[in-house]
Coordinates of C-alpha atoms in Angstrom, one line a residue:
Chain A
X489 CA 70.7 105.8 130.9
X490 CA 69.5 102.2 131.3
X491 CA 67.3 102.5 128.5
X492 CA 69.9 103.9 126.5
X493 CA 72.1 101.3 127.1
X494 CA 69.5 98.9 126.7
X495 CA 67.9 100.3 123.3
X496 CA 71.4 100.5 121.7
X497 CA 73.0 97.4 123.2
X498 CA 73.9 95.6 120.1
X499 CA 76.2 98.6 118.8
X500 CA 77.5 99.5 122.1
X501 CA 78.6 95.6 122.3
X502 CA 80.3 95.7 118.7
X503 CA 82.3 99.4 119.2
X504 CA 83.7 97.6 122.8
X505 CA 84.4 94.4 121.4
X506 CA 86.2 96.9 118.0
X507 CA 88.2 99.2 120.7
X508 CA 89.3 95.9 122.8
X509 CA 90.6 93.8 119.3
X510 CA 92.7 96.9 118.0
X511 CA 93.9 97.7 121.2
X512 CA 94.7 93.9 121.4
X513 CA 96.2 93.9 118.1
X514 CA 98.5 96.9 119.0
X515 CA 100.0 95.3 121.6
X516 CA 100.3 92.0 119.9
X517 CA 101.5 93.7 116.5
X518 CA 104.3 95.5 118.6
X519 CA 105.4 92.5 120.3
X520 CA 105.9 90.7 117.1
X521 CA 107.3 93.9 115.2
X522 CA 110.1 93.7 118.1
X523 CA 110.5 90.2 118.1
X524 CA 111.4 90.9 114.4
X525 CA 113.6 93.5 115.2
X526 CA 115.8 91.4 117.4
X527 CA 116.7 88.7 115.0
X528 CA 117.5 91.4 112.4
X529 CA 119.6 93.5 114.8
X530 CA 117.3 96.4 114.7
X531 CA 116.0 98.1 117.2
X532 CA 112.8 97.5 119.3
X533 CA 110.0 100.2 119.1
X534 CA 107.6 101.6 121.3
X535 CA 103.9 101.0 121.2
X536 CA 103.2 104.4 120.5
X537 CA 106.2 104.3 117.4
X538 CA 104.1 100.7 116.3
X539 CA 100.9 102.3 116.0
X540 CA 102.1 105.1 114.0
X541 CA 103.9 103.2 111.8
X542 CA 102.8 101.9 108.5
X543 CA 103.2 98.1 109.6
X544 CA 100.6 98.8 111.7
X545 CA 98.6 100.8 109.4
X546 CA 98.4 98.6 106.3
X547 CA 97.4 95.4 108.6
X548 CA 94.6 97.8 109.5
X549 CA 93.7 99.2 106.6
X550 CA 93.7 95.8 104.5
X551 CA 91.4 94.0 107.0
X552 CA 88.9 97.2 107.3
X553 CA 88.6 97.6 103.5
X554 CA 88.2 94.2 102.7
X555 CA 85.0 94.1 105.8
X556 CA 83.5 97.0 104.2
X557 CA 83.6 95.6 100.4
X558 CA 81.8 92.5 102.1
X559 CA 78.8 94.1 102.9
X560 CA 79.3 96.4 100.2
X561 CA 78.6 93.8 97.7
X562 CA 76.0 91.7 100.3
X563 CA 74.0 95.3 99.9
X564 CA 74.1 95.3 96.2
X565 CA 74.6 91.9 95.0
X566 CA 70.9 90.8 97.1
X567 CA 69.4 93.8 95.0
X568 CA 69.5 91.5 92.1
X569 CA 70.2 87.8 92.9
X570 CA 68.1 85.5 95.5
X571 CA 69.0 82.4 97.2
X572 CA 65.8 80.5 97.4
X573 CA 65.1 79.3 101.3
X574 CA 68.0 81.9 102.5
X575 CA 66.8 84.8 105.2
X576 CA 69.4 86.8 103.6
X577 CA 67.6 86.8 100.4
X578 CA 64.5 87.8 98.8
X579 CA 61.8 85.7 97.5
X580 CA 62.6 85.1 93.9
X581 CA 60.6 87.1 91.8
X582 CA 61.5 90.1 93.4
X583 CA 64.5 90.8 92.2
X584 CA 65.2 94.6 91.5
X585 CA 65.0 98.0 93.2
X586 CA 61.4 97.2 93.6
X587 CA 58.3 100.1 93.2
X588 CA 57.9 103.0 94.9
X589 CA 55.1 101.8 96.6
X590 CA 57.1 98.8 98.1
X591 CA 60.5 101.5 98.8
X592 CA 57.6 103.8 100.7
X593 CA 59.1 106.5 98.9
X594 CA 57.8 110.0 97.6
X595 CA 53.6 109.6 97.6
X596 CA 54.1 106.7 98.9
X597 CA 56.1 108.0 102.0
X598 CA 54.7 107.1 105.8
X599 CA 54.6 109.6 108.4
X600 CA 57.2 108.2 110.0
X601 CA 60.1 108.2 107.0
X602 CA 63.2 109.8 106.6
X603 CA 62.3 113.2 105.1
X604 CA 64.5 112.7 102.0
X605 CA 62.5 109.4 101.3
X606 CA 59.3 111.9 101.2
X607 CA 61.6 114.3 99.0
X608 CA 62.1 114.4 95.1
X609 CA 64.9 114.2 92.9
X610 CA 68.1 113.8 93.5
X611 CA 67.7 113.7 97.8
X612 CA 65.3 110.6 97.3
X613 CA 67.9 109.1 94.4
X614 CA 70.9 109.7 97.1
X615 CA 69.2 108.7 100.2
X616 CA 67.7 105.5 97.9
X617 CA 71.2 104.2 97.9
X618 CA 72.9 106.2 100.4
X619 CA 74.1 103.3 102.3
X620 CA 75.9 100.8 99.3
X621 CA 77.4 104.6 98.9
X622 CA 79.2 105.0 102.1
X623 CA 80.3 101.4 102.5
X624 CA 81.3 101.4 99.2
X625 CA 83.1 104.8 100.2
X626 CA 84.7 103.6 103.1
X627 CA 85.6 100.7 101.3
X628 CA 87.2 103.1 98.8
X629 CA 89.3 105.0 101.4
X630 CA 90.2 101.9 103.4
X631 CA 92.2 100.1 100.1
X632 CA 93.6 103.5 99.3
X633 CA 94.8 103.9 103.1
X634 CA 96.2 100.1 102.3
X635 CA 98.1 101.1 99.1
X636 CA 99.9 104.3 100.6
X637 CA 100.6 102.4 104.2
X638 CA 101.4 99.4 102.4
X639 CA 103.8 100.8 100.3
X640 CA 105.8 102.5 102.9
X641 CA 105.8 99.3 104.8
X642 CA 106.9 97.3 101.7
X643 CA 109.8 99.8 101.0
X644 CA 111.1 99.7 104.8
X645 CA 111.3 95.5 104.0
X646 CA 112.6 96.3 100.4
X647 CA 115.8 98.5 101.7
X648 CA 116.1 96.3 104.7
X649 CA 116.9 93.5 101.7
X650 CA 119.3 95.9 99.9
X651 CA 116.9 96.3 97.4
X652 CA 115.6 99.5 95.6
X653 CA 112.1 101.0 96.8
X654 CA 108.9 101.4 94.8
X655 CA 106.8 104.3 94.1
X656 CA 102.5 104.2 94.6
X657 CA 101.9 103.0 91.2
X658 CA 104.9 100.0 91.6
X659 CA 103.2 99.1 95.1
X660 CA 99.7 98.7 93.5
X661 CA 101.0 96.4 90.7
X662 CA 103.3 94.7 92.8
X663 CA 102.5 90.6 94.2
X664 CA 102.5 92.1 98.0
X665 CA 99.8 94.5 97.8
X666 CA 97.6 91.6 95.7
X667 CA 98.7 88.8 97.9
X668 CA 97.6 91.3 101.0
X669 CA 94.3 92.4 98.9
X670 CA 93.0 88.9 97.6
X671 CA 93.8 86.9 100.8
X672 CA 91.5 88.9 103.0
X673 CA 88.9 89.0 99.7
X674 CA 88.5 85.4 99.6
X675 CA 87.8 85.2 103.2
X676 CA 84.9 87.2 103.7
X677 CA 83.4 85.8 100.2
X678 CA 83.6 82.5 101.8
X679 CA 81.7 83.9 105.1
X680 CA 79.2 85.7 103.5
X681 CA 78.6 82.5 100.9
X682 CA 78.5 80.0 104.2
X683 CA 75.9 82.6 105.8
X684 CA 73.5 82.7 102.5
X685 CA 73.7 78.8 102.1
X686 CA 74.0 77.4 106.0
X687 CA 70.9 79.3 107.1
X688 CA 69.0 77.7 104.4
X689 CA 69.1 74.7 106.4
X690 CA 69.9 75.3 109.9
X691 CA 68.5 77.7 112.5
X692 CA 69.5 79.9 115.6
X693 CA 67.0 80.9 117.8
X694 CA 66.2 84.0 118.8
X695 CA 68.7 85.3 116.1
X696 CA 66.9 87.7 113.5
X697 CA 69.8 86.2 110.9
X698 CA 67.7 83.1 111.3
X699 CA 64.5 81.6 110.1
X700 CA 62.5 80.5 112.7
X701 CA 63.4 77.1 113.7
X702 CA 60.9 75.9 112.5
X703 CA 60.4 77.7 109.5
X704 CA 60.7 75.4 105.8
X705 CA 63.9 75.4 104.2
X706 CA 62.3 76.8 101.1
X707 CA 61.3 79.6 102.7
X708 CA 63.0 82.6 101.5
X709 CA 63.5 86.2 103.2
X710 CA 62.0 84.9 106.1
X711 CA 63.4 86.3 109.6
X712 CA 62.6 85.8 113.1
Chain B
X735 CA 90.0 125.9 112.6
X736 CA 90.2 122.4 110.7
X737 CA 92.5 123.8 107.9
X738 CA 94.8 126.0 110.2
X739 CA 94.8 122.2 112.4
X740 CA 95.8 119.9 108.7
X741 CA 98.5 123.1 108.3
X742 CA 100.2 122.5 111.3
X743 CA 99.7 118.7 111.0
X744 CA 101.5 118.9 107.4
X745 CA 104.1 121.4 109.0
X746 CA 105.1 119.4 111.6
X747 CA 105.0 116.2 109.1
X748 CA 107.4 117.9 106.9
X749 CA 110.0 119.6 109.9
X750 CA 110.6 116.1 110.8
X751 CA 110.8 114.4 107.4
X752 CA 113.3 117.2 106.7
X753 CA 115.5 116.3 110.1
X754 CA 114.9 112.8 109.6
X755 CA 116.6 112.7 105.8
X756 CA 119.4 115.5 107.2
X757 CA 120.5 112.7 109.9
X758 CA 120.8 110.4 107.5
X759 CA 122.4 111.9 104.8
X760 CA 124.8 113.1 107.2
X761 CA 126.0 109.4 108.9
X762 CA 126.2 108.7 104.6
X763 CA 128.7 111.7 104.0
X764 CA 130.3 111.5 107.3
X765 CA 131.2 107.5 106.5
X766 CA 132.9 109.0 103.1
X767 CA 134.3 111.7 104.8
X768 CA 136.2 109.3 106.9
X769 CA 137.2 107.4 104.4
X770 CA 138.5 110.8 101.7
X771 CA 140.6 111.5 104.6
X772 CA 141.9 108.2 105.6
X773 CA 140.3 107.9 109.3
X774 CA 139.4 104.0 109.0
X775 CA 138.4 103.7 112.8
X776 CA 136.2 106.6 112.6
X777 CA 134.4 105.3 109.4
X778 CA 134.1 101.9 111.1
X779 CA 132.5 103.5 114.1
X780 CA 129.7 105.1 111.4
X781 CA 129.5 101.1 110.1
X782 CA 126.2 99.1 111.9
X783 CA 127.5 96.1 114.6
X784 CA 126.8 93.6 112.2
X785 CA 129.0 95.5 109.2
X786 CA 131.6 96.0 111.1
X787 CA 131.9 92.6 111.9
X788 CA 132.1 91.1 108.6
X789 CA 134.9 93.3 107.9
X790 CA 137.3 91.8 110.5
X791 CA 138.0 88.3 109.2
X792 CA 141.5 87.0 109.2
X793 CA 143.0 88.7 111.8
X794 CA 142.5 91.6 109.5
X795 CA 140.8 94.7 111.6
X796 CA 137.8 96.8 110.3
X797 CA 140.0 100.1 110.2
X798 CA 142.5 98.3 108.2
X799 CA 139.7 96.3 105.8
X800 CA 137.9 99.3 105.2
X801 CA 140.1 101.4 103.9
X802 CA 141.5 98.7 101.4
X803 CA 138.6 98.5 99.9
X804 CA 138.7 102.1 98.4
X805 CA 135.1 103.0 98.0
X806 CA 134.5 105.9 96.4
X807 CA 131.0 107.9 97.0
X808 CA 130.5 111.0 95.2
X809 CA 127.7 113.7 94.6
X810 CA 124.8 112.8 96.1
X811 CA 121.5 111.7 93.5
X812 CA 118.6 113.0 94.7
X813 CA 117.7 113.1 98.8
X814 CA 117.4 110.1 101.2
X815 CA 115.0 107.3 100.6
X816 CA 113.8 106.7 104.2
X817 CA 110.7 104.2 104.8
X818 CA 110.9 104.1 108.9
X819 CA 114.0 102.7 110.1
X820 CA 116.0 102.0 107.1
X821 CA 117.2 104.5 104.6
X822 CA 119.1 104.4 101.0
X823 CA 121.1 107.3 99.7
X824 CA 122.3 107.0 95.9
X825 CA 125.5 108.8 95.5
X826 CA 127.2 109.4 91.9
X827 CA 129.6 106.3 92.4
X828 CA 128.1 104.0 95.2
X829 CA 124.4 103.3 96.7
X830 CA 124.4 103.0 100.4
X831 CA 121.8 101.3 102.9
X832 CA 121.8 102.3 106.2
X833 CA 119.6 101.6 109.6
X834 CA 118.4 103.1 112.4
X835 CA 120.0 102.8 115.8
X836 CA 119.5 103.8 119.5
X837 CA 122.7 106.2 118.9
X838 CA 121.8 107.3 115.4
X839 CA 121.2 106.0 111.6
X840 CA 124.6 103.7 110.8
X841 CA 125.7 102.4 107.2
X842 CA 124.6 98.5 107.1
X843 CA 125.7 98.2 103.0
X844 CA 128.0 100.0 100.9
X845 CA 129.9 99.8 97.6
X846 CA 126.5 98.2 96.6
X847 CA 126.0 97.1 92.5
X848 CA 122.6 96.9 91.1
X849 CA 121.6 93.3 90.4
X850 CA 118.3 93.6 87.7
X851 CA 115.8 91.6 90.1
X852 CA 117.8 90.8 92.9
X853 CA 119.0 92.9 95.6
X854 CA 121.9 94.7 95.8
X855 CA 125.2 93.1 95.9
X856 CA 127.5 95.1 98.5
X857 CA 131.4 94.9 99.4
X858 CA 130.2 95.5 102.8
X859 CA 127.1 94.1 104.3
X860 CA 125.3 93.2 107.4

């Protein structure tokens, strides 16, 4: 059990620290949804009717997809561009989905890999990229989980302003759901830019998401 | 097992989406109702807090206000509109919003005119 724990610490950390922010942001989101209520003379909710509800589903949805398309494109984009003297990089000149011999795929396959990277066809093609294809899935289902929550939630504030609701297509083209979208987009694009560039120059250590502290800033791809 | 589980999931989805737009098209008809027949008090009682009281200005008492006004609702277009706690119905001669309450849904806007771009202007409101 220890070495359980201890082998898989890192995740076990990350799904605790998940469970205790959305069950944080529950409580929080229903507190402020009733707050809400009271100054419009509606009335106040349960926490069970807030976390069913499509408030609380679109201020999910919009934060997970926009998570998932940031390492979504840090998994692709790094395919082809480098960062000279960033860990998160390549070295330049390496740009590309790289040889077989380098991938350690079909003759070139170890003992130890993944049996579809010692298959042919399309099982190597699929596992080759299997993981830009389920964050870019997720991503997918995330925004689409957005657009239907987010328009029921938009409609309940559209009637409650005597105005007529919107259908899916009206929601998608409408300023909410790309205010929503593009504020959450611009934030992670502006983490994942400070990561590339700030560990250029400065170190953590211990950290694998570092170079070693003392490591050159030209150094590229280098982790601890 | 998964399919007969997303059946009874969509069932149960649909029985109350069904109960849900009956209630409200119900308070809807029941406020005209009151109003065909000339019961002011009773359609006031179907009005939300906040309706009712911008009615009584004046000295002038909802039951009285509201019949004045002579709305005029008509054949229902097409079922409820109902995203959580608010609700529109579109009847042939009026569009009417109405809310959510611990007793029940209430009418919070009728004898409502489309504005292109703005909301709805409404001879009663609140």
């Amino acid at each position: 059990m220890r070495g359980f724990v201890r082998d898989n610490a890192l995740s076990l950390f990350f799904l605790l620290a998940f469970a205790a922010a959305l069950v944080g942001q529950s409580f929080a989101g229903t507190a402020d949804y009733n707050a809400r209520q009271l100054t419009e003379g509606g009335l106040p909710v349960t926490w069970a009717d807030y976390v069913t509800s499509s408030d609380f589903a679109v201020d999910v949805a919009e934060n997970w997809q926009s998570e998932y398309l940031q390492f979504l494109m840090f998994i692709m984009v790094t395919v082809w561009l480098v960062q000279r003297g960033s860990p998160e990089s390549k070295p330049p000149g390496e740009e590309g989905g790289q040889s077989d011999r380098e991938q350690r795929i079909g003759p070139f396959a170890r003992p130890d890999s993944p049996a579809w990277a010692k298959a042919g066809g399309v099982r190597r093609s699929l596992y080759s990229n299997s993981l830009g294809w389920v964050m870019g899935l997720v991503f997918a289902a995330s925004w689409f989980a957005q657009s239907v929550a987010g328009t029921a939630a938009y409609n309940n504030q559209r009637l409650s302003q005597l105005q007529d609701p919107v259908g899916w297509s009206g929601y998608v083209l409408s300023a909410d759901f790309w205010n929503r979208t593009l504020q959450n987009w611009q934030s992670e694009f502006l983490a994942v830019l400070s990561m590339i560039v700030l560990a250029v120059y400065l170190r953590q250590r211990g950290s694998p998401e570092s170079k070693p502290v003392g490591a050159g800033h030209a150094a590229t791809g280098v982790e601890s | 097992m998964s399919r007969l589980l997303l059946l009874l999931v969509a069932l149960v989805i649909t029985a109350c989406s069904s109960q849900r737009d009956g209630e409200v098209a119900q308070a809807a008809d029941g406020f005209y109702a009151a109003l065909a027949s000339g019961d002011g008090a009773r359609a006031c009682a179907l009005l939300s807090p906040r309706a009712e009281e911008g009615l009584e200005k004046g000295g002038d008492t909802c039951p009285e206000v509201v019949l004045d006004l002579d709305l005029r609702g008509g054949a229902p277009l097409g079922g409820p509109r109902v995203y959580g706690d608010e609700a529109q119905v579109r009847l042939a001669a009026d569009t009417v919003f109405l809310h959510r309450f611990a007793d029940g849904w209430r009418v919070r806007a009728a004898g409502c005119e489309p504005r292109p771009g703005l909301p709805y202007r409404c001879e009663i409101e609140g």
